[in-house]
PDB file of C-alpha atoms in Angstrom:
ATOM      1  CA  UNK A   1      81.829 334.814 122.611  1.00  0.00           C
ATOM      2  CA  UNK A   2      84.929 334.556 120.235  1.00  0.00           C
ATOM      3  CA  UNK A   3      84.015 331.164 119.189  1.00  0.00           C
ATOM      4  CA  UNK A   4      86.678 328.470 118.410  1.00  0.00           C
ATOM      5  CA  UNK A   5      89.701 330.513 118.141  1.00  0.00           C
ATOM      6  CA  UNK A   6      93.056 328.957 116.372  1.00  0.00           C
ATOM      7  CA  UNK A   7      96.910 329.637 116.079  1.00  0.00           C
ATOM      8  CA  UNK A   8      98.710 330.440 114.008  1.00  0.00           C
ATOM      9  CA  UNK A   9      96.863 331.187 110.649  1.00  0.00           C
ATOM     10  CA  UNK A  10      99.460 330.345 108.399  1.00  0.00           C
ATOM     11  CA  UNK A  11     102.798 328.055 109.033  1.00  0.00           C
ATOM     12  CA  UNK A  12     105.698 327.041 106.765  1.00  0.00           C
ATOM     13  CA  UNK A  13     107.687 324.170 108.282  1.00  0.00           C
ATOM     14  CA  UNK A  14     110.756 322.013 107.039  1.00  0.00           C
ATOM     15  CA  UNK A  15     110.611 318.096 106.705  1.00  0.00           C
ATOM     16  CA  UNK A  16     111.380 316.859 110.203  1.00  0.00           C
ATOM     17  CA  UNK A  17     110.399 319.647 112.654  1.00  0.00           C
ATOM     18  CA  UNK A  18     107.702 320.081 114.682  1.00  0.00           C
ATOM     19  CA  UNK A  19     104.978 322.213 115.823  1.00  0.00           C
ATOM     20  CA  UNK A  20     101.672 322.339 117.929  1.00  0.00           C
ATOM     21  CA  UNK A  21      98.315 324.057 116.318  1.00  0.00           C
ATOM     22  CA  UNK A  22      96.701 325.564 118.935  1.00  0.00           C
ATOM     23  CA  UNK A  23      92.369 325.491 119.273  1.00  0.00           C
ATOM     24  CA  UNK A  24      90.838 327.094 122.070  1.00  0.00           C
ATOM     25  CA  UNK A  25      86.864 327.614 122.176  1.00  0.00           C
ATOM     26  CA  UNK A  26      85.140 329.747 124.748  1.00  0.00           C
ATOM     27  CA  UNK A  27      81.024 327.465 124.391  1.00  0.00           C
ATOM     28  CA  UNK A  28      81.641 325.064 126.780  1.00  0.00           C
ATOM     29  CA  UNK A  29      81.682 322.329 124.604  1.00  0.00           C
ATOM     30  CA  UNK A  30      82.438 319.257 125.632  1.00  0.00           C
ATOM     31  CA  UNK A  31      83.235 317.547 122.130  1.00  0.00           C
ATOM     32  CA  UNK A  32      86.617 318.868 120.067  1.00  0.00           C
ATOM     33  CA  UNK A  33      87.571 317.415 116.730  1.00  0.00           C
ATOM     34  CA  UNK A  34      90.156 318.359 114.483  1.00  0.00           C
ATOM     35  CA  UNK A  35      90.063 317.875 110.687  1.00  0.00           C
ATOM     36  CA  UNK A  36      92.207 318.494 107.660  1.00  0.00           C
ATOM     37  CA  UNK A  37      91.231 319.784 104.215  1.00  0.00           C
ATOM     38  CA  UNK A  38      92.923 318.641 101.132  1.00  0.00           C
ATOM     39  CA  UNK A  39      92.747 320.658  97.521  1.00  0.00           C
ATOM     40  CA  UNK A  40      89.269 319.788  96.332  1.00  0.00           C
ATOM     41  CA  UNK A  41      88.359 317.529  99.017  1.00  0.00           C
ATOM     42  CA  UNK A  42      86.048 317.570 102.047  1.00  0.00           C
ATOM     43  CA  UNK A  43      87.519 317.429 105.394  1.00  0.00           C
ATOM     44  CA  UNK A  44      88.876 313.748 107.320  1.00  0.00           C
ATOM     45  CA  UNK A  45      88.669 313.375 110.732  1.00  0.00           C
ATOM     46  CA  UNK A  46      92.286 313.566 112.618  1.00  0.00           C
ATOM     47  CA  UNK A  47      91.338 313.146 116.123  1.00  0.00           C
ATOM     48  CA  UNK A  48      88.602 314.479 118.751  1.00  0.00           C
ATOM     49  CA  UNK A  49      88.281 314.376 122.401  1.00  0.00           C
ATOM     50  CA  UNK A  50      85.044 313.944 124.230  1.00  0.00           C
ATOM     51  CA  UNK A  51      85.762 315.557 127.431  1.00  0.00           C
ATOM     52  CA  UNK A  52      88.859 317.163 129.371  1.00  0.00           C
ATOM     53  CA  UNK A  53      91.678 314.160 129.409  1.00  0.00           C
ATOM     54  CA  UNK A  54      89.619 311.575 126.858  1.00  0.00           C
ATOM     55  CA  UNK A  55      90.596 311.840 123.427  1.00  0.00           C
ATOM     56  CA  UNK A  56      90.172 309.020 120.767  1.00  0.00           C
ATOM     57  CA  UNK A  57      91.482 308.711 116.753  1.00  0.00           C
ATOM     58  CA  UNK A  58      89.523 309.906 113.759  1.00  0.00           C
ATOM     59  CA  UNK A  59      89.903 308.208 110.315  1.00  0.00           C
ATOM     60  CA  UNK A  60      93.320 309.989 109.317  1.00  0.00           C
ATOM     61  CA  UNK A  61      95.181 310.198 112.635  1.00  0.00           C
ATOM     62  CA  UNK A  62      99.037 309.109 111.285  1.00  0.00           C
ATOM     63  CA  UNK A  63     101.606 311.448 112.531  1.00  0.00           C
ATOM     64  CA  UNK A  64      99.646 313.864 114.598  1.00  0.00           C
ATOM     65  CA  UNK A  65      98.911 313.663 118.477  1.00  0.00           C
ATOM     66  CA  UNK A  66      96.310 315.752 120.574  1.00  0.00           C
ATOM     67  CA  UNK A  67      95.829 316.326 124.449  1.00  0.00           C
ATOM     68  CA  UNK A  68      92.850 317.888 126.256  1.00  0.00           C
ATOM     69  CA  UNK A  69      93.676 318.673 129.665  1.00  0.00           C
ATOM     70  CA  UNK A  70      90.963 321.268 130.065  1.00  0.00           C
ATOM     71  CA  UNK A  71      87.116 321.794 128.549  1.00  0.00           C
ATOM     72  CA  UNK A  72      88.945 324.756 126.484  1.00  0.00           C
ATOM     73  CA  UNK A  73      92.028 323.434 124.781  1.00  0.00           C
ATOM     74  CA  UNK A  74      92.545 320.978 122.298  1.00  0.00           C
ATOM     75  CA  UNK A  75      96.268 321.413 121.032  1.00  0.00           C
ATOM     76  CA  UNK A  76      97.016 319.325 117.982  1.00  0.00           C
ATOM     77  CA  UNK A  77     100.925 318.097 117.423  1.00  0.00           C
ATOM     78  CA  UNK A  78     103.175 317.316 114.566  1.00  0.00           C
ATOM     79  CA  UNK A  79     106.460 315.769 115.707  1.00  0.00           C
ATOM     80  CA  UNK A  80     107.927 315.194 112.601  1.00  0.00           C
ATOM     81  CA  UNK A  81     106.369 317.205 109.613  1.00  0.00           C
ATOM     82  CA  UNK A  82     106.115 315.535 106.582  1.00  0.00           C
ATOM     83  CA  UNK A  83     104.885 317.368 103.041  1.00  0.00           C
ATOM     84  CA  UNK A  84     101.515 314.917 103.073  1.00  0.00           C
ATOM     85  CA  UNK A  85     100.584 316.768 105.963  1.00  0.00           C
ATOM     86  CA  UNK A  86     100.630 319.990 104.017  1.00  0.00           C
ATOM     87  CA  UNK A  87      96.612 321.117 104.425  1.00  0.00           C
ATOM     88  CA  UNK A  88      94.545 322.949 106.164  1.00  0.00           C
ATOM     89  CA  UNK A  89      93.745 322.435 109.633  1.00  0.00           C
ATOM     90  CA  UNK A  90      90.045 323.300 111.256  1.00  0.00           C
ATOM     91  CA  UNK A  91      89.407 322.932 115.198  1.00  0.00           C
ATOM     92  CA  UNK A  92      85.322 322.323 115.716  1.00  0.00           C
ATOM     93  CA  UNK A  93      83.271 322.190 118.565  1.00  0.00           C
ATOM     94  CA  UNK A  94      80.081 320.915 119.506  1.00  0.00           C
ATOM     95  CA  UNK A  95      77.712 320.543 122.314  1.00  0.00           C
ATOM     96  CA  UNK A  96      77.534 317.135 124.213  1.00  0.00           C
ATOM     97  CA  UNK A  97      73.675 317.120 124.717  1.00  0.00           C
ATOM     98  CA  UNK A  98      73.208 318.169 120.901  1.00  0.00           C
ATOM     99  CA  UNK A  99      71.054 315.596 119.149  1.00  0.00           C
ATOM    100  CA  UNK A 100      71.989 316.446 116.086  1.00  0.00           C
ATOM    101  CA  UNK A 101      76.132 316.708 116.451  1.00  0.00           C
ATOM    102  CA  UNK A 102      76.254 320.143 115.068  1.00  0.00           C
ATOM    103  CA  UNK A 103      79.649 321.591 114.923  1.00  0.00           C
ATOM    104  CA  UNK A 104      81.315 325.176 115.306  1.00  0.00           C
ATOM    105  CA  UNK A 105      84.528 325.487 113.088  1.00  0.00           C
ATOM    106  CA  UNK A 106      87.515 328.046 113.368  1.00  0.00           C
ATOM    107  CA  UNK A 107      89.454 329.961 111.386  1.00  0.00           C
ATOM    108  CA  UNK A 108      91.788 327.298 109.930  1.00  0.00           C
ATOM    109  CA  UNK A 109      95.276 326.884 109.861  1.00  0.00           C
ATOM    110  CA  UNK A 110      97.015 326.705 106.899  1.00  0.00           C
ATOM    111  CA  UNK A 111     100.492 324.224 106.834  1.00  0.00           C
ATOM    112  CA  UNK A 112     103.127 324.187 104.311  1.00  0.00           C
ATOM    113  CA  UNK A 113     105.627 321.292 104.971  1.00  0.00           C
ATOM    114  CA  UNK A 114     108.839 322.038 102.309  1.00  0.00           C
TER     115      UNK A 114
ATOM    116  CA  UNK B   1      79.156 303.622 105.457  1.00  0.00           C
ATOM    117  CA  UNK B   2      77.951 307.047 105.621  1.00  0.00           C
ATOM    118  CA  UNK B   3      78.721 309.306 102.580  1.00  0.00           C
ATOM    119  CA  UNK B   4      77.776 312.416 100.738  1.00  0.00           C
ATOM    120  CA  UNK B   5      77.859 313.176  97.571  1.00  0.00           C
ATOM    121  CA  UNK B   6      78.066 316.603  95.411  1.00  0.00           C
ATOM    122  CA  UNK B   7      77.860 318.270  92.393  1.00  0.00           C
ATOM    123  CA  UNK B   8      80.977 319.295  91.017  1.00  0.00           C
ATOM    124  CA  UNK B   9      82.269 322.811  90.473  1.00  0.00           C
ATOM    125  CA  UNK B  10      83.086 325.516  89.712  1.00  0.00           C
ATOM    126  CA  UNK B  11      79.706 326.692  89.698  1.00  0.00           C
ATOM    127  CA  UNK B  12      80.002 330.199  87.871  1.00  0.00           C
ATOM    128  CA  UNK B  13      76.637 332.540  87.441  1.00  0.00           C
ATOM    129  CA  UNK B  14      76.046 336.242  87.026  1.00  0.00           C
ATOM    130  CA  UNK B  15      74.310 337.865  89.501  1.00  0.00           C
ATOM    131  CA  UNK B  16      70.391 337.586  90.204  1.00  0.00           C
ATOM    132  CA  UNK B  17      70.908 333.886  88.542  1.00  0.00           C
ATOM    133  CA  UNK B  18      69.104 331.147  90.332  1.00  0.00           C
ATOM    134  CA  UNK B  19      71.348 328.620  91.831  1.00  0.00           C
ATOM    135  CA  UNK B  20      71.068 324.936  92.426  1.00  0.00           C
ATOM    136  CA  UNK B  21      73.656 322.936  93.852  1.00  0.00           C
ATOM    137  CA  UNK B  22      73.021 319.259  94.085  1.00  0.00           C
ATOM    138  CA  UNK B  23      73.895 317.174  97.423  1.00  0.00           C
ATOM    139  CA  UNK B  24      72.393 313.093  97.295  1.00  0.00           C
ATOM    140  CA  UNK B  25      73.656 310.853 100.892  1.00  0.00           C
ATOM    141  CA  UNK B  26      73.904 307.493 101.936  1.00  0.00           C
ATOM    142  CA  UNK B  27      73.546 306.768 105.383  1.00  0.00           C
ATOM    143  CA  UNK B  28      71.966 304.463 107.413  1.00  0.00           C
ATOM    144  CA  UNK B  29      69.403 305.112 110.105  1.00  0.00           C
ATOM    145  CA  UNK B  30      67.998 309.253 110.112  1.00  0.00           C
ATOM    146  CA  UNK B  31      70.874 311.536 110.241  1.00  0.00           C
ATOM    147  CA  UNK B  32      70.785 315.209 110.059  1.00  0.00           C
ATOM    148  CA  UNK B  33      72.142 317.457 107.221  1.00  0.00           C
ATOM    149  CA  UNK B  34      73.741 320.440 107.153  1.00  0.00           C
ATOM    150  CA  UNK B  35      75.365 323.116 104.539  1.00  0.00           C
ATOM    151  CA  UNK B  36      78.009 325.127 105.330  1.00  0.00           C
ATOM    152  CA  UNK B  37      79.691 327.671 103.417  1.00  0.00           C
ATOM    153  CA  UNK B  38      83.011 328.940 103.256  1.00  0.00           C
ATOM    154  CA  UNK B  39      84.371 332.604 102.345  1.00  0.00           C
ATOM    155  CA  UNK B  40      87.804 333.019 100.830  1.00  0.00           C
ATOM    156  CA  UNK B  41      90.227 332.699 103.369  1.00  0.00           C
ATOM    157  CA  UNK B  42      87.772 331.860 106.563  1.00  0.00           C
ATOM    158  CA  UNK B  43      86.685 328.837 108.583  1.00  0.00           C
ATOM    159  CA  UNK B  44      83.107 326.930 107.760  1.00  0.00           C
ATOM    160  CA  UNK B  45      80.172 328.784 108.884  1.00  0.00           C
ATOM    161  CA  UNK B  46      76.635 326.868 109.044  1.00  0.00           C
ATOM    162  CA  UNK B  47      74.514 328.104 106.614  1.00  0.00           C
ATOM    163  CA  UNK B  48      71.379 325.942 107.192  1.00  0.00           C
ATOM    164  CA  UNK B  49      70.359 322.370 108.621  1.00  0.00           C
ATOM    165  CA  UNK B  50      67.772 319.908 108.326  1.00  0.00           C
ATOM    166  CA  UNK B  51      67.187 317.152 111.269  1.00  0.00           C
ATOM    167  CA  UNK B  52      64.296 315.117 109.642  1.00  0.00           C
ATOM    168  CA  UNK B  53      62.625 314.325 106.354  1.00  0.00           C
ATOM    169  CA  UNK B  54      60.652 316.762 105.131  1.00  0.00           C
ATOM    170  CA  UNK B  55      62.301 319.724 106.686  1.00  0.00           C
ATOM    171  CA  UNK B  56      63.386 323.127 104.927  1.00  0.00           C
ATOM    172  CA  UNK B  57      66.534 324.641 106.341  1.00  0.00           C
ATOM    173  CA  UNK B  58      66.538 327.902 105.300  1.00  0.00           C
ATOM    174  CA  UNK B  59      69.071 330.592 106.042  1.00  0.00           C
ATOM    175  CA  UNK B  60      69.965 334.319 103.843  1.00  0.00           C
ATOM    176  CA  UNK B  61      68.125 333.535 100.803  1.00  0.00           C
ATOM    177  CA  UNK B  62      68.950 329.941 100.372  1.00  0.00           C
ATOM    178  CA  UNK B  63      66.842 326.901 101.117  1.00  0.00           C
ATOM    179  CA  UNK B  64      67.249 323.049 101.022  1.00  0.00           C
ATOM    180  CA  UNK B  65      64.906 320.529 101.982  1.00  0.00           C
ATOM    181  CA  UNK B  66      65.596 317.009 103.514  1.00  0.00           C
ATOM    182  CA  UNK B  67      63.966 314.199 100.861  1.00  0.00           C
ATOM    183  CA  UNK B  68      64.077 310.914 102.527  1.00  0.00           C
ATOM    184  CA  UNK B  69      62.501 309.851  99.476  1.00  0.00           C
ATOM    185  CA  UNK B  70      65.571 310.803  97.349  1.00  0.00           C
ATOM    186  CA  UNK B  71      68.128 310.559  99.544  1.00  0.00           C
ATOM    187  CA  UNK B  72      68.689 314.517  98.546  1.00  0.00           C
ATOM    188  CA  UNK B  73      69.426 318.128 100.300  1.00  0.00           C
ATOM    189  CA  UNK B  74      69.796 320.602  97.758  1.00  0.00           C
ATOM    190  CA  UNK B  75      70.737 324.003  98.011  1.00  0.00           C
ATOM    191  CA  UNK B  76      68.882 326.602  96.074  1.00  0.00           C
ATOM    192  CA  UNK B  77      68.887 330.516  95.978  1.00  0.00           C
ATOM    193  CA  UNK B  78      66.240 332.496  93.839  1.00  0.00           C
ATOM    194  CA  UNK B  79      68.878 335.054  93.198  1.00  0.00           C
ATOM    195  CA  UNK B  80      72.756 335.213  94.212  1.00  0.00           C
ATOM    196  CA  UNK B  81      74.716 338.106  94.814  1.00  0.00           C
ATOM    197  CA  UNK B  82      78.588 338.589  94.064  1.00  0.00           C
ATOM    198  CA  UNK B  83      78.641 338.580  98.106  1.00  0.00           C
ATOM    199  CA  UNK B  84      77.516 334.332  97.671  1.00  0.00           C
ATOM    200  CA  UNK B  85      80.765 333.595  96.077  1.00  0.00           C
ATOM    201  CA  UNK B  86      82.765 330.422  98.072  1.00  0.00           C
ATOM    202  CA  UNK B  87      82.691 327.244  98.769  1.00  0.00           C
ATOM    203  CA  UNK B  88      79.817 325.334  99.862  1.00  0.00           C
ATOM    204  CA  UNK B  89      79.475 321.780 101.278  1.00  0.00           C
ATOM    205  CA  UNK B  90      76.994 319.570 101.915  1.00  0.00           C
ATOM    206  CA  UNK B  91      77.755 317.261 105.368  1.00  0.00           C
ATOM    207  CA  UNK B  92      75.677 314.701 107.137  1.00  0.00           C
ATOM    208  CA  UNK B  93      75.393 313.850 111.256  1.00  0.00           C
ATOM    209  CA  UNK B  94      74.642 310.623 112.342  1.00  0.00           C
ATOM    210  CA  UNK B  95      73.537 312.560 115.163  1.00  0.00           C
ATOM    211  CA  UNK B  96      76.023 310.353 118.144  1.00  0.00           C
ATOM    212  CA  UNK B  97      77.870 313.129 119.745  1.00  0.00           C
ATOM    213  CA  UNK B  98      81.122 312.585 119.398  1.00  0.00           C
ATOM    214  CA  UNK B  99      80.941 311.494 115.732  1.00  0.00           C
ATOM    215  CA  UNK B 100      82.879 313.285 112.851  1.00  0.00           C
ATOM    216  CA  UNK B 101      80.249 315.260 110.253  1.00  0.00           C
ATOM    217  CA  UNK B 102      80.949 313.797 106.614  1.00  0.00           C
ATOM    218  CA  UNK B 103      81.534 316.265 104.332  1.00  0.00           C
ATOM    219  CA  UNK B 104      81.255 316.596 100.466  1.00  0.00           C
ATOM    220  CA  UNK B 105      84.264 317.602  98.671  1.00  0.00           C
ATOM    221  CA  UNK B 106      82.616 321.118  98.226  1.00  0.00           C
ATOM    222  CA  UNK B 107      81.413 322.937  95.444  1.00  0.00           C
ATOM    223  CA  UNK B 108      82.990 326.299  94.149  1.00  0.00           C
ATOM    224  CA  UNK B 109      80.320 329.121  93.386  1.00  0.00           C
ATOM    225  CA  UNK B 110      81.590 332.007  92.046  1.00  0.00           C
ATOM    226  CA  UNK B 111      79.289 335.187  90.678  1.00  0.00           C
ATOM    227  CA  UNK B 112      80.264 337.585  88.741  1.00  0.00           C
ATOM    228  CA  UNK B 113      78.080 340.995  88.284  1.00  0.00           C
TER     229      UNK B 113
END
């Protein structure tokens, strides 16, 4: 298994464009999240998606959109990139019949905005 | 609401040093707790987990035990190696699927041989 696979690694973008961060995972999971990491901070919730085609907000969700139109995918969005959303940006996974919520993380994907 | 709370770093130690890094929570209700660690440059990996009070995670040398008592999960290490150097953080599950973990803001360990 490769795990929770993202793309790209590392991104440079200019105030106003876009881009999609792609997360695939090859576990089966049911439950996707995305998070962000700030310098020196623990990671926020953005958005997650329980199933293929149900996806619901996190605690920072401003400026980003998501889609999940299979168990696999979980493509996160920036329309228009602003330098606050300059971070780091982890996929997870978890299993829906976990007890305990346990999640799988990928590589990350780090964003500059300039 | 849920929280967790860290020591803060940088943690720096020579090798063979014991290490102790210091995680307390708030949460209502019997969640699970986790530490995960990560390497320069990588995603989080698990390291260990505890689901109920009184259990030792244990994982590579390091150990932390759930204390309902003190609402604590410390990690501890009889000796590190230079290999242990990252970040490590200390999350909590309030085990609903579903349900974002809540992290710690991490603690830097670096050792140096």
């Amino acid at each position: 298994n490769a795990g929770v696979t993202q793309t790209p690694k590392f991104r440079i973008l200019k105030i106003g464009q876009s881009m999609t961060l792609q997360c695939t995972q090859d576990m089966n999971h049911n439950y996707m999240y995305w998070y962000r990491q700030d310098p020196g901070m623990g990671l926020k919730l953005i958005y997650y998606s329980v199933g293929a085609g149900i996806t619901d907000k996190g605690e920072v969700p401003n400026g980003y959109n998501v889609s999940r139109s299979t168990t696999e995918d979980f493509p996160l969005r920036l329309e228009l990139a602003a330098p606050s959303q300059t971070s780091v940006y982890f996929c997870a996974s978890s299993y829906s019949r976990s007890s305990y919520n346990e999640q799988f993380f990928g590589p990350g994907t780090r964003l500059t905005v300039l | 609401g849920n929280s967790v709370t860290q020591m803060e770093g940088p943690v720096t130690l020579s090798e063979e040093a014991f290490l102790t890094i210091n995680c307390t929570y708030t949460a209502t209700g019997y969640p699970s707790l986790f530490w995960y660690v990560q390497y320069p440059g990588e995603g989080l990996q698990l390291l260990l987990k505890a689901t109920k009070a009184d259990d030792k995670g244990s994982n590579k040398g390091f150990e932390a035990t759930y204390r309902k008592e003190t609402t604590s999960f410390h990690l501890e290490k009889g000796s590190v190696q230079v290999s242990d150097s990252a970040v490590y953080f200390c999350a909590l599950s309030d085990n609903q699927a579903g349900t974002a973990l809540i992290f710690g803001k991490g603690t830097t360990l670096s050792v140096s041989s």
